[in-house]
GROMACS .gro file of C-alpha atoms in nm:
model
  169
    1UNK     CA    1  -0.622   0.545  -0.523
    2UNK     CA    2  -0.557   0.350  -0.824
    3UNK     CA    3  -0.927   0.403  -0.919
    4UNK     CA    4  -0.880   0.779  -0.914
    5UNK     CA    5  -0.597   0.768  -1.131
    6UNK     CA    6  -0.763   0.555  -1.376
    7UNK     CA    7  -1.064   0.773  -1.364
    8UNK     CA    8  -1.027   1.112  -1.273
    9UNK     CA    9  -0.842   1.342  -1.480
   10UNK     CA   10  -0.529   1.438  -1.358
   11UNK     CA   11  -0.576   1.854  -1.459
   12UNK     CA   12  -0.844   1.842  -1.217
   13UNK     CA   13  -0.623   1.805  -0.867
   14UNK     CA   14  -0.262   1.913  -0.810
   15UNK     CA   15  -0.197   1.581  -0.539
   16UNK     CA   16  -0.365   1.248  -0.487
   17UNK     CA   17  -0.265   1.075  -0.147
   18UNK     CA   18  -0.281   0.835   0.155
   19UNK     CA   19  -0.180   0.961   0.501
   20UNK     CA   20   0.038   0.713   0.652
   21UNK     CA   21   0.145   0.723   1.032
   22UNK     CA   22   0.454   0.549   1.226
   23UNK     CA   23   0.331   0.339   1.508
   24UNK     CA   24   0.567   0.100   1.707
   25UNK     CA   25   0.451  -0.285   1.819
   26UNK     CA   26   0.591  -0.416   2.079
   27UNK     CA   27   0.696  -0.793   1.996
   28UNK     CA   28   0.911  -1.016   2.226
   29UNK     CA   29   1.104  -0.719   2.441
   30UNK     CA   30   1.148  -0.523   2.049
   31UNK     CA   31   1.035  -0.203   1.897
   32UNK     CA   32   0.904  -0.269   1.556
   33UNK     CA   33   0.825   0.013   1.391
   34UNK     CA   34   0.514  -0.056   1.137
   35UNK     CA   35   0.366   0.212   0.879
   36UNK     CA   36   0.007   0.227   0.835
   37UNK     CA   37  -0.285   0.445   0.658
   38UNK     CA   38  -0.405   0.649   0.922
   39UNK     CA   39  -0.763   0.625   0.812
   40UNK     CA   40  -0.832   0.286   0.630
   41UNK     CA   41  -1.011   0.371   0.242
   42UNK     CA   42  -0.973   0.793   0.277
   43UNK     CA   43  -0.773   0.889   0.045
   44UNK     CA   44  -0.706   1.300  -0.034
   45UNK     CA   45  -0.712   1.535  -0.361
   46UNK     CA   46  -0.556   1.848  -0.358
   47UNK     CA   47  -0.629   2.160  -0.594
   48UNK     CA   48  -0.629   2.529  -0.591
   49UNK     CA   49  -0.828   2.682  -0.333
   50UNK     CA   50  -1.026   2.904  -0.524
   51UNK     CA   51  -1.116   2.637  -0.738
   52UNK     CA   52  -1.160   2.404  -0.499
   53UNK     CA   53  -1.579   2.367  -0.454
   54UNK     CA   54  -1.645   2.334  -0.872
   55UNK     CA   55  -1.339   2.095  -0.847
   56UNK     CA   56  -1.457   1.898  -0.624
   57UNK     CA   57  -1.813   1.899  -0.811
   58UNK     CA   58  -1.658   1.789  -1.134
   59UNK     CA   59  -1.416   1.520  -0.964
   60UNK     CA   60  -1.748   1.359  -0.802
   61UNK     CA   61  -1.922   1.354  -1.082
   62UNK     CA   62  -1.653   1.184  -1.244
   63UNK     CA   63  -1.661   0.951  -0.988
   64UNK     CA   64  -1.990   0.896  -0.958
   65UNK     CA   65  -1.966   0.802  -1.332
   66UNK     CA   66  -1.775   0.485  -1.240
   67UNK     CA   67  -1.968   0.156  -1.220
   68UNK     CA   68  -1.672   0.005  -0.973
   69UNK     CA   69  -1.715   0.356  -0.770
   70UNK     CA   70  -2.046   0.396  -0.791
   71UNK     CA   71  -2.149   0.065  -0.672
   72UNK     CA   72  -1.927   0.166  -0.371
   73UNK     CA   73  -2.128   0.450  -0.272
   74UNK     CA   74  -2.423   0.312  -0.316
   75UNK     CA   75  -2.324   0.035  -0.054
   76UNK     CA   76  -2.255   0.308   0.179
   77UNK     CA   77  -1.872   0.170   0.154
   78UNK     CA   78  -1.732   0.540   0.066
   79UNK     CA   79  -1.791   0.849   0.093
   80UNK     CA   80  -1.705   1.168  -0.079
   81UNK     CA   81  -1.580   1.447   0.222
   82UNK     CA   82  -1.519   1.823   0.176
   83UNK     CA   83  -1.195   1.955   0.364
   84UNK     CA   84  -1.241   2.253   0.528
   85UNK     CA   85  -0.953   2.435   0.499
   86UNK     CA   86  -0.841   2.388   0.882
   87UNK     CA   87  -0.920   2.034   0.821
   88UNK     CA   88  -0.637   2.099   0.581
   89UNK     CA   89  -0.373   2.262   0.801
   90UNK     CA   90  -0.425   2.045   1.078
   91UNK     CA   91  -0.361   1.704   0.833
   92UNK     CA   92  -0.066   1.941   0.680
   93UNK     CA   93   0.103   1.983   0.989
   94UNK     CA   94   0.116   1.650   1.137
   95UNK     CA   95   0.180   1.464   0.818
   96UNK     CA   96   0.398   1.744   0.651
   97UNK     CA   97   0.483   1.706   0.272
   98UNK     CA   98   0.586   1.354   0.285
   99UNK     CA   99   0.197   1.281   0.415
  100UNK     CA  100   0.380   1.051   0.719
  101UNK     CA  101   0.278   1.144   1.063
  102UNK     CA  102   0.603   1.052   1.226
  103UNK     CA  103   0.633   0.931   1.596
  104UNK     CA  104   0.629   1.164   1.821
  105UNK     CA  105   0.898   1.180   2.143
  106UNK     CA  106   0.697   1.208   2.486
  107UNK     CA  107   0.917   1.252   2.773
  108UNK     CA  108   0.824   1.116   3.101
  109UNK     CA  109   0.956   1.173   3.456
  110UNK     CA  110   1.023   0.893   3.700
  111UNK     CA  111   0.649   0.979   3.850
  112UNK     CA  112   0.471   0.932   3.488
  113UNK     CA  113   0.400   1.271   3.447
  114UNK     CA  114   0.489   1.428   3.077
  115UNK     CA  115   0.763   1.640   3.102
  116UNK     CA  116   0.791   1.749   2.709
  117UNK     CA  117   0.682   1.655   2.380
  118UNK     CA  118   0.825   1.646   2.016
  119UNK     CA  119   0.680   1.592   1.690
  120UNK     CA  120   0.321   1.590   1.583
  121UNK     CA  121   0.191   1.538   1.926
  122UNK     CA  122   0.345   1.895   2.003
  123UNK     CA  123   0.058   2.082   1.791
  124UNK     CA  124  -0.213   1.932   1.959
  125UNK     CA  125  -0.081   1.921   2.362
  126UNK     CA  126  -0.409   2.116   2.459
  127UNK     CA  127  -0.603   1.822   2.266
  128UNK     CA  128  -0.474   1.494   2.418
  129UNK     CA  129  -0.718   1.292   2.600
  130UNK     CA  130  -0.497   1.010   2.699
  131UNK     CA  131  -0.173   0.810   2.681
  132UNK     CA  132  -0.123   0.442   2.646
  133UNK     CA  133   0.219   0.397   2.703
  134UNK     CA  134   0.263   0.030   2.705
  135UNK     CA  135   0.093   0.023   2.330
  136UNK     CA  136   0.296   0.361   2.212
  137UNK     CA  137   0.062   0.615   2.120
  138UNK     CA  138  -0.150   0.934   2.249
  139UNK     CA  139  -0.539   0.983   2.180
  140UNK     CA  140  -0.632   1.328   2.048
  141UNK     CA  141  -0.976   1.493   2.027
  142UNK     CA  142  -1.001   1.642   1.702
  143UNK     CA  143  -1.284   1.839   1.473
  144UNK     CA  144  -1.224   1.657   1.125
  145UNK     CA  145  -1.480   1.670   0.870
  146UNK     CA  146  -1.730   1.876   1.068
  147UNK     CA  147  -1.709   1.574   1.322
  148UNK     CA  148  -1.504   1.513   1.686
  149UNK     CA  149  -1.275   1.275   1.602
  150UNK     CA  150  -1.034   1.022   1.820
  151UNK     CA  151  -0.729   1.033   1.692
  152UNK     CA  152  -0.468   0.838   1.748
  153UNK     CA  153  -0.091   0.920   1.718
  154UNK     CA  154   0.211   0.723   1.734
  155UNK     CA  155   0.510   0.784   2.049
  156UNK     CA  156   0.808   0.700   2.137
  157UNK     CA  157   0.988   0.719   2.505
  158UNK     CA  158   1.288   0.695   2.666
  159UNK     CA  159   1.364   0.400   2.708
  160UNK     CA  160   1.279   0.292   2.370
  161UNK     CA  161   1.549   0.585   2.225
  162UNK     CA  162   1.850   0.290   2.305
  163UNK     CA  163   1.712   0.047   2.213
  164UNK     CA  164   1.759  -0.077   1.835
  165UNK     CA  165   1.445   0.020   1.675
  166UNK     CA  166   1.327  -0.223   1.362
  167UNK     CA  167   1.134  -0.112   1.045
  168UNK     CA  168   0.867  -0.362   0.955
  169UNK     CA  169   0.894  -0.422   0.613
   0.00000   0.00000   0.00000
């Protein structure tokens, strides 16, 4: 990200960010809860819709100007990605403003069936292909970037509500 800042100018995109998402480890009989890029290396720019395709011409360019960038995509390393824009409101609404896709509260009964769901995970019920409940997250089927995409989202449950949850730091 710092690489974009450094290189491309800052008239040409309204945000530059890294989605982050809450998971929870389990360590020792304790909820840790760690924050982590939720795709390793993808970072997103932002800019006006109707200016978005020359935008996004002139920012990879730019980029493409850079020896350190450059040299990246030449190695296959990265990767320049149009967002569609529902590619866009999907990443919008489970990351919100703050870019942070929060944990999301699954409620189970006593037979392991789901019972309700809060947070992220709500938008995309009809998309889950599995939980993991032991490891604390949910594994959505997605269309990103053209592409199906496993996704995989961050829960909480029950029992780990009263329990004293810690932030990794």
């Amino acid at each position: 990200m710092k690489e974009i800042w450094r290189t491309v100018p800052s008239h040409l995109y309204e945000e530059c960010f890294v989605i982050y998402q809450e998971r929870i480890w389990r360590k020792q009989q304790k909820s840790i809860i760690h924050v982590e890029p939720m795709w390793t290396g993808c970072v997103f720019l932002t800019c006006e819709e109707s200016r978005a395709a020359q935008r996004a011409d002139d920012i990879f360019c730019i980029l493409a100007q850079s020896a350190s960038v450059a040299r990246l995509m030449s190695d296959g390393e990265l990767s320049v990605l149009p967002m569609m824009k529902e590619d866009g409101d999907f990443l919008s609404r489970i990351s919100g403003k703050e870019h942070l896709v929060k944990l999301s509260y699954v409620l189970k009964n006593e037979n392991g069936q789901i019972r309700g769901i809060s947070g992220p995970l709500q938008g995309c019920s009809g998309k889950i292909e599995r939980y993991q409940f032991k490891k604390r997250y949910a594994m959505v089927r997605h269309t990103l970037w053209g592409k199906e995409q496993a996704i995989v989202l961050g829960i909480i449950l029950k029992e780990d509500r009263g329990r004293i949850l810690l932030y990794e730091k």
